[in-house]
mmCIF file of C-alpha atoms in Angstrom:
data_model
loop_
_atom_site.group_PDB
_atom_site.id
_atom_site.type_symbol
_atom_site.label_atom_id
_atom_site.label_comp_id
_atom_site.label_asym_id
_atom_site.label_seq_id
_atom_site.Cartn_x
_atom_site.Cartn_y
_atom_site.Cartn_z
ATOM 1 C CA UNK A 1 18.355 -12.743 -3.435
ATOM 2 C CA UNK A 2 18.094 -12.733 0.533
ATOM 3 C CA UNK A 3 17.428 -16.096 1.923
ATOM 4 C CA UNK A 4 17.222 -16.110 5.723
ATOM 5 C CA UNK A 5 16.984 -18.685 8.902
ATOM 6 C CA UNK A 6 15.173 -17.205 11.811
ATOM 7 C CA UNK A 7 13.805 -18.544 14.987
ATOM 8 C CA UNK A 8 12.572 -15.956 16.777
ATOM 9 C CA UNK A 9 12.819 -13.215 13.955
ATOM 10 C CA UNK A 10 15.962 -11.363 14.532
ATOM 11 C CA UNK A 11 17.633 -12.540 10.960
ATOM 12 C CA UNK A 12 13.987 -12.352 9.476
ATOM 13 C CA UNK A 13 14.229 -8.403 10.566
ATOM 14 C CA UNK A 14 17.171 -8.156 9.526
ATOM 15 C CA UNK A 15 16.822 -9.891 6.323
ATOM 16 C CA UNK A 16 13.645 -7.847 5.343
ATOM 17 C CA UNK A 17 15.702 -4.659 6.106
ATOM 18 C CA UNK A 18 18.348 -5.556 3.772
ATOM 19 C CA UNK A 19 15.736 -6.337 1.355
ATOM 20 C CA UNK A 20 14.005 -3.023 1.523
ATOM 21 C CA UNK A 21 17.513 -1.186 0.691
ATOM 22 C CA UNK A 22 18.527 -3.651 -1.722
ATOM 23 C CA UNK A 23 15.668 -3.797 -3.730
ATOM 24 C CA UNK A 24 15.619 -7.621 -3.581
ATOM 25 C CA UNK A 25 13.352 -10.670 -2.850
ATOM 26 C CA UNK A 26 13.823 -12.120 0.944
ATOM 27 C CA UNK A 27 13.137 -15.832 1.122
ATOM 28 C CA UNK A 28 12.376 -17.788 4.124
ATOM 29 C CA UNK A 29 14.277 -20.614 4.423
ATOM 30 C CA UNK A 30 12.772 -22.005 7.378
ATOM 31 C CA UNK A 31 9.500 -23.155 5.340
ATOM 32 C CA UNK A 32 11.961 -24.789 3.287
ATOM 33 C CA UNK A 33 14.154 -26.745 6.066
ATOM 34 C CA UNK A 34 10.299 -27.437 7.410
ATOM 35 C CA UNK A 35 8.384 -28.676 4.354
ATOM 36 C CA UNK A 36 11.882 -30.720 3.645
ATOM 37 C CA UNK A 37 12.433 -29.024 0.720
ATOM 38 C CA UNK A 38 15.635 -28.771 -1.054
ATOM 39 C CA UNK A 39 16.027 -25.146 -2.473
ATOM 40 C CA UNK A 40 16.204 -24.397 -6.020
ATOM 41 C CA UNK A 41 16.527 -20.931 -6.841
ATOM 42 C CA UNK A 42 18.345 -18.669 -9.217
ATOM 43 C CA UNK A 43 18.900 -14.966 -8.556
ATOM 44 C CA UNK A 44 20.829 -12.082 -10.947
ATOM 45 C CA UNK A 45 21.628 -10.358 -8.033
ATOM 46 C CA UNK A 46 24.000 -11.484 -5.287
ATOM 47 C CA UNK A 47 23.147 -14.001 -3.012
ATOM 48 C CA UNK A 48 23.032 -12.787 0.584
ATOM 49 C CA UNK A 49 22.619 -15.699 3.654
ATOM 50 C CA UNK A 50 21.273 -14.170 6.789
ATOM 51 C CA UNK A 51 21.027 -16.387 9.916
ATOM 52 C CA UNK A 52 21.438 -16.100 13.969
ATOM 53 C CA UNK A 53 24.675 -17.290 15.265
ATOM 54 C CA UNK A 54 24.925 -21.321 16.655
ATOM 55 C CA UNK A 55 27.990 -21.463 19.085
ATOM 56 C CA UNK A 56 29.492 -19.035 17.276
ATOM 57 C CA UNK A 57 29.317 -20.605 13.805
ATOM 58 C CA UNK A 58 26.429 -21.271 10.671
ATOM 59 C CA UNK A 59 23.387 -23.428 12.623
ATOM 60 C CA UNK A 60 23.879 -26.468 11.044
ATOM 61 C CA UNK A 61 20.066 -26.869 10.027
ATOM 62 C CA UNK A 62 20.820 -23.593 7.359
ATOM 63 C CA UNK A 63 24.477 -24.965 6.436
ATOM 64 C CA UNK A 64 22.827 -27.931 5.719
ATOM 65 C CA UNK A 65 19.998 -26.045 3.487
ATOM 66 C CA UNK A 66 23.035 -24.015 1.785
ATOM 67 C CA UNK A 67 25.389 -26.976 0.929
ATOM 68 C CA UNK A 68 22.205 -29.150 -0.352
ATOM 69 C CA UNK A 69 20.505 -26.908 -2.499
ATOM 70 C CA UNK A 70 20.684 -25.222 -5.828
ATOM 71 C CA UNK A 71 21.940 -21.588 -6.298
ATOM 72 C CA UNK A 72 21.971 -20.415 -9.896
ATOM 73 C CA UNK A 73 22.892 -16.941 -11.829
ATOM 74 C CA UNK A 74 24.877 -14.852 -9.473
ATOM 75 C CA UNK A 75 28.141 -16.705 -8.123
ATOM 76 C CA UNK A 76 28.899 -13.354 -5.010
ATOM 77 C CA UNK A 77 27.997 -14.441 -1.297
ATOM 78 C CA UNK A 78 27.536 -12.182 1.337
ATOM 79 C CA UNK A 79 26.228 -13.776 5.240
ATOM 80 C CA UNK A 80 25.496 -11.601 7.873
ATOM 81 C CA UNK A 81 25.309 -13.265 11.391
ATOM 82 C CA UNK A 82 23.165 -11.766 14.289
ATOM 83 C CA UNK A 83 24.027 -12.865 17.558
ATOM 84 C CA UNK A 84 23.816 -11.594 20.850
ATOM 85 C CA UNK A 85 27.343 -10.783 21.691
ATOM 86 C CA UNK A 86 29.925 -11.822 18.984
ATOM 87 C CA UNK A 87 29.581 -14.767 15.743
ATOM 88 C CA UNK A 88 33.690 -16.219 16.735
ATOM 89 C CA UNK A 89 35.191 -16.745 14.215
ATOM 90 C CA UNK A 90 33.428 -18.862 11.679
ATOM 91 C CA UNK A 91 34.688 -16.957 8.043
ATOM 92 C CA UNK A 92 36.991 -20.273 7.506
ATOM 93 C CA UNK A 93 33.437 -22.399 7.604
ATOM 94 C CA UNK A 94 31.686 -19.402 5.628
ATOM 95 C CA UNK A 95 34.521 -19.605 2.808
ATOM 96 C CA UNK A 96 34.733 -23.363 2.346
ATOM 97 C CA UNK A 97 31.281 -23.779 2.251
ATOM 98 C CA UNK A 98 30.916 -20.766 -1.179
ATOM 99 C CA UNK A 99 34.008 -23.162 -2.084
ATOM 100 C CA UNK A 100 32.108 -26.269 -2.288
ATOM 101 C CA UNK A 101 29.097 -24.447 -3.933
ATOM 102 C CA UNK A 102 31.325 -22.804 -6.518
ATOM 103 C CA UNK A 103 30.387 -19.592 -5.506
ATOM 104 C CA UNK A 104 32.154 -16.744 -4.210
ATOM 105 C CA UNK A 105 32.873 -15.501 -0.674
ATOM 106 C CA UNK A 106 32.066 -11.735 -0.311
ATOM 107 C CA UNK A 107 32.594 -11.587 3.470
ATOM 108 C CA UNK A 108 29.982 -11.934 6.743
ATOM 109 C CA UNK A 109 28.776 -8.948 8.745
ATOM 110 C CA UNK A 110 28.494 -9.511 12.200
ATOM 111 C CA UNK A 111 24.887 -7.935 13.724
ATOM 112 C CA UNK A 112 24.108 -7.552 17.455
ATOM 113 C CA UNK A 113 20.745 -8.175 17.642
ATOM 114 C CA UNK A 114 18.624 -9.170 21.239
ATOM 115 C CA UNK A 115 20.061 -12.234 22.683
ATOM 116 C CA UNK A 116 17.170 -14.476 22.121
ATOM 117 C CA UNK A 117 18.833 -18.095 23.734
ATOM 118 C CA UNK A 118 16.148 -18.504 27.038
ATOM 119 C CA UNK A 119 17.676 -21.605 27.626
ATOM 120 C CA UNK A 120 21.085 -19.979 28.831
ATOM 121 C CA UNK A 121 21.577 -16.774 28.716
ATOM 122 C CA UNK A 122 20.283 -13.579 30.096
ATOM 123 C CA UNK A 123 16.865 -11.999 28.139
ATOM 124 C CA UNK A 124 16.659 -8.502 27.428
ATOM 125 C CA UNK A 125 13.407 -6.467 28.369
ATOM 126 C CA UNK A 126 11.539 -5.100 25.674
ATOM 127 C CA UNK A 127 12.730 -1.240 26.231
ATOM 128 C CA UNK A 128 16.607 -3.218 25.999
ATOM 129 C CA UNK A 129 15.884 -4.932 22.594
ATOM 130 C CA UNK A 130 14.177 -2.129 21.138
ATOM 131 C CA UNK A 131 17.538 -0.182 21.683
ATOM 132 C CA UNK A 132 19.511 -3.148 20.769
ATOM 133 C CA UNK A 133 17.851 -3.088 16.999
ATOM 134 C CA UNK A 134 18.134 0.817 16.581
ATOM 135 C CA UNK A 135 21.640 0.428 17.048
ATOM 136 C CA UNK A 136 21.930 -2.606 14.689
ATOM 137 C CA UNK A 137 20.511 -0.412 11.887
ATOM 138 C CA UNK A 138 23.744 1.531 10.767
ATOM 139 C CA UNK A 139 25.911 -1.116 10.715
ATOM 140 C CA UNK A 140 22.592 -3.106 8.476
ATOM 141 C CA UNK A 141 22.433 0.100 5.949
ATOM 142 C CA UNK A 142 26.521 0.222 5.470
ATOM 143 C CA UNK A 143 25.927 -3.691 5.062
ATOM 144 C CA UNK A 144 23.052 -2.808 2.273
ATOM 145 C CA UNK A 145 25.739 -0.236 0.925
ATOM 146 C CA UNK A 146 28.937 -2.523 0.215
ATOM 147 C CA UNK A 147 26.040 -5.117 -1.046
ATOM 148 C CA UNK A 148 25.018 -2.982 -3.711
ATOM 149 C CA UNK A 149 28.225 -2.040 -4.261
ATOM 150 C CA UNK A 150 29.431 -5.503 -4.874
ATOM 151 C CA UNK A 151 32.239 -4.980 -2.638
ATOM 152 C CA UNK A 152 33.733 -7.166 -0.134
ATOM 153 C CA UNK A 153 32.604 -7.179 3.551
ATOM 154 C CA UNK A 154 35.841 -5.600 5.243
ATOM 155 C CA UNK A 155 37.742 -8.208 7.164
ATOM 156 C CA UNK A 156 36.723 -8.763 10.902
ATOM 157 C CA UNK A 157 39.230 -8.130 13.769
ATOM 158 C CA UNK A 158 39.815 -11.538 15.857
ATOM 159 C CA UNK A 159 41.577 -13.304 18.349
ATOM 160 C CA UNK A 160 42.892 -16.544 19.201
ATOM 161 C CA UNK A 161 39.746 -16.932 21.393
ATOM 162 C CA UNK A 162 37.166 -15.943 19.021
ATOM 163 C CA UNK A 163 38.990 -19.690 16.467
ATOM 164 C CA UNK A 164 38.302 -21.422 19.803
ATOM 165 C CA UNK A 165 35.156 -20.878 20.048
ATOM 166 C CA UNK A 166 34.336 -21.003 16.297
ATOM 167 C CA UNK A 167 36.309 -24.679 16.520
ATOM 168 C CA UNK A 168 36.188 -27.319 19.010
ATOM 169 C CA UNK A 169 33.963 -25.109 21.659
ATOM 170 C CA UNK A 170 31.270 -25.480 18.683
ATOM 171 C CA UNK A 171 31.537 -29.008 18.639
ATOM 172 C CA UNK A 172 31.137 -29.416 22.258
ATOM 173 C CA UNK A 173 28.412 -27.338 22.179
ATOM 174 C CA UNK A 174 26.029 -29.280 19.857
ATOM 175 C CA UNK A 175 27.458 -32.615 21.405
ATOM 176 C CA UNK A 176 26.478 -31.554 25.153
ATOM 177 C CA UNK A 177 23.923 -28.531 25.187
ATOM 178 C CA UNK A 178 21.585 -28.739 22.134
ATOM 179 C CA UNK A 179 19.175 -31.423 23.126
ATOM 180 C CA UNK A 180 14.875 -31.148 23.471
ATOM 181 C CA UNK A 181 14.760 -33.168 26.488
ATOM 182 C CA UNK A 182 14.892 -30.062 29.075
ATOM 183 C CA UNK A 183 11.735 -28.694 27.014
ATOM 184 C CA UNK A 184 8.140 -29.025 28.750
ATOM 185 C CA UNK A 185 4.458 -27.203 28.376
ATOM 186 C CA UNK A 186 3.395 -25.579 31.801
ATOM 187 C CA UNK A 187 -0.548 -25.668 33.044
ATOM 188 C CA UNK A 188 -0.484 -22.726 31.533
ATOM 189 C CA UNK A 189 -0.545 -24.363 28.252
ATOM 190 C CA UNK A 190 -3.761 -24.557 26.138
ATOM 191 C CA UNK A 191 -2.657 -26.624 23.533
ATOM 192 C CA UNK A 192 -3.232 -24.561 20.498
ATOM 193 C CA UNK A 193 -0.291 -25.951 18.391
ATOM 194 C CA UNK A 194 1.393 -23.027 17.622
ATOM 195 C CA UNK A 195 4.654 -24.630 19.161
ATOM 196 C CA UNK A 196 3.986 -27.525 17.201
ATOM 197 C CA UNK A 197 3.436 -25.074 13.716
ATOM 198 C CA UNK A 198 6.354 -22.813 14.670
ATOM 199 C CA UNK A 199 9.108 -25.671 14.933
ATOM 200 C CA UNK A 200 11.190 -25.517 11.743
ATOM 201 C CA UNK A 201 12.626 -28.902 12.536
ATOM 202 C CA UNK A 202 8.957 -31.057 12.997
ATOM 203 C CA UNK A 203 10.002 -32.276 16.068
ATOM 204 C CA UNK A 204 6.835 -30.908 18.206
ATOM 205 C CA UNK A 205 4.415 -33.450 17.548
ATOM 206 C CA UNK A 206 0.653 -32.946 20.058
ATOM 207 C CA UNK A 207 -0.939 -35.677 22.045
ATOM 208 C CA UNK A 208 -3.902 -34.156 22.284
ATOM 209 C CA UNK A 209 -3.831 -31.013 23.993
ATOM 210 C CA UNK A 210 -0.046 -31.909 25.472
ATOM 211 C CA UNK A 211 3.225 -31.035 22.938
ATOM 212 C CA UNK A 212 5.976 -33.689 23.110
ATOM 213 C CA UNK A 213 9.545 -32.752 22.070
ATOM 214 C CA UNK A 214 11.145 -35.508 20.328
ATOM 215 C CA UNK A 215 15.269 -35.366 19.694
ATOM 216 C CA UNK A 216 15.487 -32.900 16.227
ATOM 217 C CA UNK A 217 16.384 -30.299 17.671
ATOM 218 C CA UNK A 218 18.384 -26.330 16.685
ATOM 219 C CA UNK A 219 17.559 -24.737 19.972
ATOM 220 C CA UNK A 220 16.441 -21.864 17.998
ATOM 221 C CA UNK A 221 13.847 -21.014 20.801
ATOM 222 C CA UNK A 222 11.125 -20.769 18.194
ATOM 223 C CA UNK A 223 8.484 -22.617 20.422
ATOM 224 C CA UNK A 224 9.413 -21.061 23.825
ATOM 225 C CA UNK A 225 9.705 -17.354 22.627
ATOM 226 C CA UNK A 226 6.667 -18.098 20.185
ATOM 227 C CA UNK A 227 3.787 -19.131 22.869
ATOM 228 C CA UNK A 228 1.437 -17.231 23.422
ATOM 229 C CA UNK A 229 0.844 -18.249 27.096
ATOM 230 C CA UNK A 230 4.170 -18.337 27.719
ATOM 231 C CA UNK A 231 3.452 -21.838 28.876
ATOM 232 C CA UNK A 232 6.888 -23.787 27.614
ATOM 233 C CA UNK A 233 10.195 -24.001 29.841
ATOM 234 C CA UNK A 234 13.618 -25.603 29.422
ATOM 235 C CA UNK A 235 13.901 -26.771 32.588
ATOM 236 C CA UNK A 236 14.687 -24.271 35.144
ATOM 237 C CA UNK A 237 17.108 -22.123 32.947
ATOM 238 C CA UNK A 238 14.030 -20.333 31.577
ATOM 239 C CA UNK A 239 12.209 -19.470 34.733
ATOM 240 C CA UNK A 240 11.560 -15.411 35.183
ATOM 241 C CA UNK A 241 13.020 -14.657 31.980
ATOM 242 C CA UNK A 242 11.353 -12.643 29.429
ATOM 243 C CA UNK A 243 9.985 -14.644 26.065
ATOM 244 C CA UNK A 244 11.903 -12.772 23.125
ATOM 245 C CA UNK A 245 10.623 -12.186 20.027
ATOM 246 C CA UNK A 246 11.304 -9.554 17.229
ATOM 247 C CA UNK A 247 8.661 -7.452 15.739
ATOM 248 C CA UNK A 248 8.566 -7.227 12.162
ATOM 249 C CA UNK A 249 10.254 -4.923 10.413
ATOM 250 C CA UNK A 250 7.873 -1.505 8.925
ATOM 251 C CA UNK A 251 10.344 0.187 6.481
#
């Protein structure tokens, strides 16, 4: 079974590609981690976690969803990370967590997908990410391939950097960057609640037509990239950049 963590629909894409070769279910975890649901599911077939890269490690939110809930049947875990450069190093995290669950660590496949993070880095234009995912379909089907296989994810080349980053560069990370409080609704808003909907954490709540961002918050650009009006900004980091979001994968 595929369970996947998406905020802007990179891991969904990639999850429901994965799916399509595999033959398998793919389950959103996100209405899960939402409805504050504790997952309970049992699968004969491997269990493969697909989410974006946080700081170059698991987002806590799905690490969270993974070390709280029930995974029966099949004891093999594969992850595959998308990111928009490199995932760091984060197998030691990956490993201890199948440890704790009793399950076993298969390996994670690292994806370049679109950089989707508005609030800091550089966007790419539509033309860019389309190019982006056509290249991030081989390395998806040899994924599917070793998968079905039930083989091992080979072992990832990495540096003394990539631990760094993976470590105490993650930590300072959440601790300093991954606050709500940048977040506002332009005049451009017309306070349809899709932000509000879209938020896999709750923490959009309206007043009236006006969305307020409380302090729950993944930075997983759901409710920027998601309006329709483009109407939300993090401050001024978001200004001119294009709103990313992945179309849906068609097989």
């Amino acid at each position: 079974m595929i369970i996947y963590f998406s905020g802007t629909g990179n891991s969904r894409y990639a999850a429901e590609l994965l799916a399509d070769r595999l033959g398998d279910e793919a389950v959103d975890a996100g209405r899960g981690i939402k409805a504050r649901e504790k997952a309970d599911l049992s699968s004969e077939k491997p269990w493969v976690f697909v989410s974006p890269t946080y700081a170059w490690q698991l987002p806590r939110v799905f690490e969270s969803y993974i070390r709280n809930g029930i995974f029966s049947g099949n004891r093999k875990v594969y992850f595959v990370m998308t990111c928009g450069q490199d995932i760091g190093k984060p197998e030691k995290t990956l490993a201890e967590l199948c440890r704790v669950k009793g399950m076993s660590y298969q390996g994670v496949l690292e994806v370049v997908m679109p950089e989707n993070y508005v609030a800091m880095f550089p966007v790419p234009n539509e033309t860019e990410a389309a190019e982006i995912i056509r290249q991030a379909h081989p390395v998806l089907e040899e994924g599917a391939k070793i998968i079905l296989a039930e083989k091992p994810f080979p072992a990832r080349r990495s540096g003394p950097l990539d631990r760094m980053k993976s470590g105490f560069v993650n930590g300072i990370f959440y601790a300093m960057a991954i606050k709500a409080k940048a977040f506002r609704a332009t005049e451009a808003c017309d306070g349809c609640g899709l932000c509000e909907k879209l938020c896999p954490l709750n923490n959009i709540a309206m007043d009236g037509k006006d969305p307020l961002w409380g302090k729950e918050c993944t930075h997983c650009m759901a409710c920027i990239c998601g309006c329709p009006k483009e109407a939300i900004e993090y401050g001024r980091k978001s200004k001119g950049k294009p709103r990313y979001r992945c179309p849906k994968y068609k097989g």
